[in-house]
PDB file of C-alpha atoms and ligand atoms in Angstrom:
ATOM      1  CA  UNK A 615    -183.928  55.193-138.291  1.00 90.00           C
ATOM      2  CA  UNK A 616    -182.536  55.281-141.855  1.00 93.00           C
ATOM      3  CA  UNK A 617    -184.417  53.408-144.553  1.00 96.00           C
ATOM      4  CA  UNK A 618    -182.095  50.531-145.609  1.00 96.00           C
ATOM      5  CA  UNK A 619    -183.553  50.651-149.145  1.00 97.00           C
ATOM      6  CA  UNK A 620    -183.427  54.302-150.148  1.00 97.00           C
ATOM      7  CA  UNK A 621    -181.526  55.906-147.309  1.00 96.00           C
ATOM      8  CA  UNK A 622    -184.342  58.238-146.343  1.00 96.00           C
ATOM      9  CA  UNK A 623    -183.572  59.650-142.923  1.00 94.00           C
ATOM     10  CA  UNK A 624    -186.922  58.992-141.297  1.00 93.00           C
ATOM     11  CA  UNK A 625    -189.010  55.810-141.053  1.00 95.00           C
ATOM     12  CA  UNK A 626    -192.215  55.129-139.147  1.00 95.00           C
ATOM     13  CA  UNK A 627    -192.925  52.328-136.709  1.00 96.00           C
ATOM     14  CA  UNK A 628    -196.143  50.661-137.839  1.00 96.00           C
ATOM     15  CA  UNK A 629    -196.182  47.748-135.416  1.00 96.00           C
ATOM     16  CA  UNK A 630    -194.337  46.849-132.223  1.00 95.00           C
ATOM     17  CA  UNK A 631    -194.362  43.523-130.461  1.00 94.00           C
ATOM     18  CA  UNK A 632    -192.527  41.989-127.527  1.00 93.00           C
ATOM     19  CA  UNK A 633    -191.396  38.362-127.761  1.00 87.00           C
ATOM     20  CA  UNK A 634    -193.128  35.845-125.524  1.00 85.00           C
ATOM     21  CA  UNK A 635    -190.332  35.813-122.956  1.00 83.00           C
ATOM     22  CA  UNK A 636    -190.178  39.593-123.018  1.00 84.00           C
ATOM     23  CA  UNK A 637    -186.512  39.857-124.012  1.00 84.00           C
ATOM     24  CA  UNK A 638    -186.879  41.043-127.627  1.00 89.00           C
ATOM     25  CA  UNK A 639    -188.934  43.850-129.130  1.00 94.00           C
ATOM     26  CA  UNK A 640    -189.742  43.434-132.798  1.00 95.00           C
ATOM     27  CA  UNK A 641    -190.726  46.528-134.768  1.00 96.00           C
ATOM     28  CA  UNK A 642    -192.170  46.758-138.250  1.00 97.00           C
ATOM     29  CA  UNK A 643    -191.109  49.970-139.916  1.00 97.00           C
ATOM     30  CA  UNK A 644    -192.170  51.717-143.065  1.00 97.00           C
ATOM     31  CA  UNK A 645    -190.373  54.271-145.177  1.00 97.00           C
ATOM     32  CA  UNK A 646    -192.680  57.142-146.196  1.00 96.00           C
ATOM     33  CA  UNK A 647    -190.494  57.923-149.201  1.00 97.00           C
ATOM     34  CA  UNK A 648    -190.136  54.547-150.983  1.00 97.00           C
ATOM     35  CA  UNK A 649    -192.846  52.641-149.073  1.00 96.00           C
ATOM     36  CA  UNK A 650    -190.480  49.780-148.219  1.00 97.00           C
ATOM     37  CA  UNK A 651    -191.125  47.862-145.029  1.00 97.00           C
ATOM     38  CA  UNK A 652    -188.551  46.243-142.790  1.00 97.00           C
ATOM     39  CA  UNK A 653    -188.206  44.790-139.315  1.00 96.00           C
ATOM     40  CA  UNK A 654    -185.871  45.745-136.496  1.00 95.00           C
ATOM     41  CA  UNK A 655    -185.159  43.790-133.340  1.00 93.00           C
ATOM     42  CA  UNK A 656    -184.302  45.379-130.070  1.00 92.00           C
ATOM     43  CA  UNK A 657    -182.503  43.377-127.428  1.00 86.00           C
ATOM     44  CA  UNK A 658    -180.640  44.339-124.270  1.00 82.00           C
ATOM     45  CA  UNK A 659    -176.916  44.149-124.941  1.00 81.00           C
ATOM     46  CA  UNK A 660    -175.486  41.940-122.223  1.00 83.00           C
ATOM     47  CA  UNK A 661    -171.929  40.778-122.515  1.00 86.00           C
ATOM     48  CA  UNK A 662    -169.950  38.097-120.840  1.00 91.00           C
ATOM     49  CA  UNK A 663    -167.020  39.656-118.956  1.00 92.00           C
ATOM     50  CA  UNK A 664    -163.424  39.062-119.991  1.00 93.00           C
ATOM     51  CA  UNK A 665    -161.796  36.152-118.211  1.00 94.00           C
ATOM     52  CA  UNK A 666    -158.705  36.569-116.063  1.00 95.00           C
ATOM     53  CA  UNK A 667    -156.507  33.512-116.047  1.00 91.00           C
ATOM     54  CA  UNK A 668    -154.903  31.884-113.056  1.00 86.00           C
ATOM     55  CA  UNK A 669    -151.789  34.075-113.233  1.00 90.00           C
ATOM     56  CA  UNK A 670    -154.057  37.032-112.456  1.00 90.00           C
ATOM     57  CA  UNK A 671    -152.709  38.984-115.437  1.00 91.00           C
ATOM     58  CA  UNK A 672    -153.682  37.343-118.703  1.00 93.00           C
ATOM     59  CA  UNK A 673    -157.100  38.326-120.047  1.00 94.00           C
ATOM     60  CA  UNK A 674    -158.882  36.176-122.580  1.00 93.00           C
ATOM     61  CA  UNK A 675    -162.335  36.506-124.098  1.00 92.00           C
ATOM     62  CA  UNK A 676    -164.936  33.996-122.951  1.00 92.00           C
ATOM     63  CA  UNK A 677    -165.353  31.065-125.331  1.00 92.00           C
ATOM     64  CA  UNK A 678    -168.446  28.867-125.302  1.00 93.00           C
ATOM     65  CA  UNK A 679    -166.524  26.291-127.299  1.00 93.00           C
ATOM     66  CA  UNK A 680    -163.844  25.998-124.620  1.00 93.00           C
ATOM     67  CA  UNK A 681    -166.436  25.749-121.887  1.00 94.00           C
ATOM     68  CA  UNK A 682    -168.309  23.016-123.746  1.00 94.00           C
ATOM     69  CA  UNK A 683    -165.090  21.090-124.429  1.00 93.00           C
ATOM     70  CA  UNK A 684    -164.034  21.106-120.805  1.00 92.00           C
ATOM     71  CA  UNK A 685    -167.473  19.929-119.730  1.00 94.00           C
ATOM     72  CA  UNK A 686    -167.616  17.238-122.396  1.00 93.00           C
ATOM     73  CA  UNK A 687    -164.208  16.018-121.342  1.00 92.00           C
ATOM     74  CA  UNK A 688    -165.431  15.618-117.768  1.00 93.00           C
ATOM     75  CA  UNK A 689    -168.616  13.937-119.045  1.00 94.00           C
ATOM     76  CA  UNK A 690    -166.834  11.582-121.435  1.00 92.00           C
ATOM     77  CA  UNK A 691    -168.563   8.191-121.602  1.00 92.00           C
ATOM     78  CA  UNK A 692    -171.057   9.283-119.004  1.00 92.00           C
ATOM     79  CA  UNK A 693    -174.688   9.032-120.000  1.00 91.00           C
ATOM     80  CA  UNK A 694    -175.809  12.617-119.850  1.00 92.00           C
ATOM     81  CA  UNK A 695    -178.123  13.967-122.511  1.00 92.00           C
ATOM     82  CA  UNK A 696    -176.775  16.710-124.782  1.00 91.00           C
ATOM     83  CA  UNK A 697    -179.749  18.918-123.992  1.00 94.00           C
ATOM     84  CA  UNK A 698    -178.918  18.795-120.295  1.00 95.00           C
ATOM     85  CA  UNK A 699    -175.378  19.934-121.053  1.00 94.00           C
ATOM     86  CA  UNK A 700    -176.752  22.737-123.246  1.00 94.00           C
ATOM     87  CA  UNK A 701    -179.055  23.789-120.421  1.00 95.00           C
ATOM     88  CA  UNK A 702    -176.113  23.910-118.025  1.00 96.00           C
ATOM     89  CA  UNK A 703    -174.087  26.032-120.465  1.00 96.00           C
ATOM     90  CA  UNK A 704    -177.034  28.384-120.866  1.00 93.00           C
ATOM     91  CA  UNK A 705    -177.349  28.830-117.113  1.00 95.00           C
ATOM     92  CA  UNK A 706    -173.621  29.456-116.730  1.00 96.00           C
ATOM     93  CA  UNK A 707    -173.663  32.076-119.506  1.00 94.00           C
ATOM     94  CA  UNK A 708    -176.736  33.742-118.080  1.00 91.00           C
ATOM     95  CA  UNK A 709    -175.086  33.947-114.699  1.00 94.00           C
ATOM     96  CA  UNK A 710    -171.977  35.513-116.289  1.00 94.00           C
ATOM     97  CA  UNK A 711    -173.995  38.027-118.321  1.00 91.00           C
ATOM     98  CA  UNK A 712    -175.862  39.251-115.285  1.00 90.00           C
ATOM     99  CA  UNK A 713    -172.694  40.121-113.419  1.00 89.00           C
ATOM    100  CA  UNK A 714    -171.755  43.735-113.228  1.00 85.00           C
ATOM    101  CA  UNK A 715    -168.002  43.126-113.381  1.00 88.00           C
ATOM    102  CA  UNK A 716    -166.106  43.787-116.586  1.00 88.00           C
ATOM    103  CA  UNK A 717    -163.698  40.969-115.775  1.00 94.00           C
ATOM    104  CA  UNK A 718    -164.070  37.682-113.989  1.00 94.00           C
ATOM    105  CA  UNK A 719    -161.541  35.069-112.950  1.00 93.00           C
ATOM    106  CA  UNK A 720    -161.566  31.669-114.639  1.00 91.00           C
ATOM    107  CA  UNK A 721    -161.761  30.323-111.105  1.00 88.00           C
ATOM    108  CA  UNK A 722    -165.230  31.844-110.710  1.00 91.00           C
ATOM    109  CA  UNK A 723    -166.312  30.287-113.991  1.00 93.00           C
ATOM    110  CA  UNK A 724    -164.919  26.972-112.765  1.00 92.00           C
ATOM    111  CA  UNK A 725    -167.095  27.186-109.675  1.00 91.00           C
ATOM    112  CA  UNK A 726    -170.178  27.648-111.833  1.00 94.00           C
ATOM    113  CA  UNK A 727    -169.195  24.645-113.943  1.00 95.00           C
ATOM    114  CA  UNK A 728    -168.670  22.571-110.817  1.00 92.00           C
ATOM    115  CA  UNK A 729    -172.071  23.379-109.426  1.00 92.00           C
ATOM    116  CA  UNK A 730    -173.686  22.383-112.729  1.00 95.00           C
ATOM    117  CA  UNK A 731    -171.682  19.160-113.020  1.00 94.00           C
ATOM    118  CA  UNK A 732    -172.550  18.239-109.468  1.00 91.00           C
ATOM    119  CA  UNK A 733    -176.199  18.177-110.525  1.00 92.00           C
ATOM    120  CA  UNK A 734    -175.535  16.378-113.804  1.00 94.00           C
ATOM    121  CA  UNK A 735    -173.160  13.616-112.840  1.00 93.00           C
ATOM    122  CA  UNK A 736    -171.036  12.976-109.720  1.00 91.00           C
ATOM    123  CA  UNK A 737    -168.256  11.264-111.697  1.00 91.00           C
ATOM    124  CA  UNK A 738    -167.941  14.190-114.103  1.00 93.00           C
ATOM    125  CA  UNK A 739    -167.942  16.513-111.134  1.00 91.00           C
ATOM    126  CA  UNK A 740    -164.981  14.697-109.601  1.00 89.00           C
ATOM    127  CA  UNK A 741    -163.130  14.532-112.889  1.00 89.00           C
ATOM    128  CA  UNK A 742    -163.541  18.248-113.413  1.00 90.00           C
ATOM    129  CA  UNK A 743    -162.607  19.023-109.827  1.00 86.00           C
ATOM    130  CA  UNK A 744    -159.414  16.984-110.131  1.00 83.00           C
ATOM    131  CA  UNK A 745    -158.244  19.028-113.114  1.00 80.00           C
ATOM    132  CA  UNK A 746    -159.541  22.260-111.717  1.00 77.00           C
ATOM    133  CA  UNK A 747    -157.953  21.944-108.284  1.00 74.00           C
ATOM    134  CA  UNK A 748    -154.924  20.160-109.648  1.00 70.00           C
ATOM    135  CA  UNK A 749    -155.354  17.101-107.445  1.00 66.00           C
ATOM    136  CA  UNK A 750    -152.166  15.180-107.100  1.00 66.00           C
ATOM    137  CA  UNK A 751    -152.722  13.064-104.023  1.00 68.00           C
ATOM    138  CA  UNK A 752    -155.301  10.442-103.176  1.00 66.00           C
ATOM    139  CA  UNK A 753    -156.240  12.480-100.094  1.00 72.00           C
ATOM    140  CA  UNK A 754    -157.354  15.331-102.337  1.00 72.00           C
ATOM    141  CA  UNK A 755    -159.797  12.993-104.020  1.00 69.00           C
ATOM    142  CA  UNK A 756    -160.972  11.654-100.711  1.00 72.00           C
ATOM    143  CA  UNK A 757    -161.631  15.201 -99.552  1.00 74.00           C
ATOM    144  CA  UNK A 758    -163.616  16.026-102.690  1.00 72.00           C
ATOM    145  CA  UNK A 759    -165.595  12.802-102.376  1.00 73.00           C
ATOM    146  CA  UNK A 760    -166.432  13.648 -98.829  1.00 76.00           C
ATOM    147  CA  UNK A 761    -167.650  17.102 -99.868  1.00 73.00           C
ATOM    148  CA  UNK A 762    -169.685  15.576-102.660  1.00 71.00           C
ATOM    149  CA  UNK A 763    -171.157  13.078-100.206  1.00 70.00           C
ATOM    150  CA  UNK A 764    -172.083  15.877 -97.833  1.00 68.00           C
ATOM    151  CA  UNK A 765    -173.876  17.849-100.521  1.00 62.00           C
ATOM    152  CA  UNK A 766    -175.726  14.802-101.812  1.00 60.00           C
ATOM    153  CA  UNK A 767    -176.821  14.017 -98.294  1.00 60.00           C
ATOM    154  CA  UNK A 768    -178.103  17.543 -97.797  1.00 57.00           C
ATOM    155  CA  UNK A 769    -179.923  17.349-101.130  1.00 58.00           C
ATOM    156  CA  UNK A 770    -181.509  14.016-100.254  1.00 56.00           C
ATOM    157  CA  UNK A 771    -182.754  15.302 -96.953  1.00 54.00           C
ATOM    158  CA  UNK A 772    -184.413  18.350 -98.481  1.00 48.00           C
TER     159      UNK A 772
HETATM  160 ZN1   ZN B1484    -187.046  54.239-148.319  1.00 90.43          ZN
END
């Protein structure tokens, strides 16, 4: 690796450490020419796939801001701690990063959001579902409520 100080073409690794969770390798390097020391970080490059919108044609880059906004909208005036929402966003992003696909439909992302909201708050879950599935009739809500009831029942039994 090039020395960032003098541009010398060869530097030595004098120390190498892996972060506690094992995801980052930190290396101390030294330039034999100017004796400068610097640190490099090595991390696996995982990317979130492009999102394909409902029309099946439009591709947009993933946006954490948009995801957070849509979740916050569903959670408006509900008493859910910010750190729990952050945790949910982290899990969703991790899930997306680990996928092998280069593109993923917004519908798939919506499913991930739904499963997180279901754990966080049933009201937010229903709010999100109503936007997501475009509920227009009362029966749609009834159906979603029934599904939610079923899952809660299963969870209570376990
Ligand atoms: Zn140097």
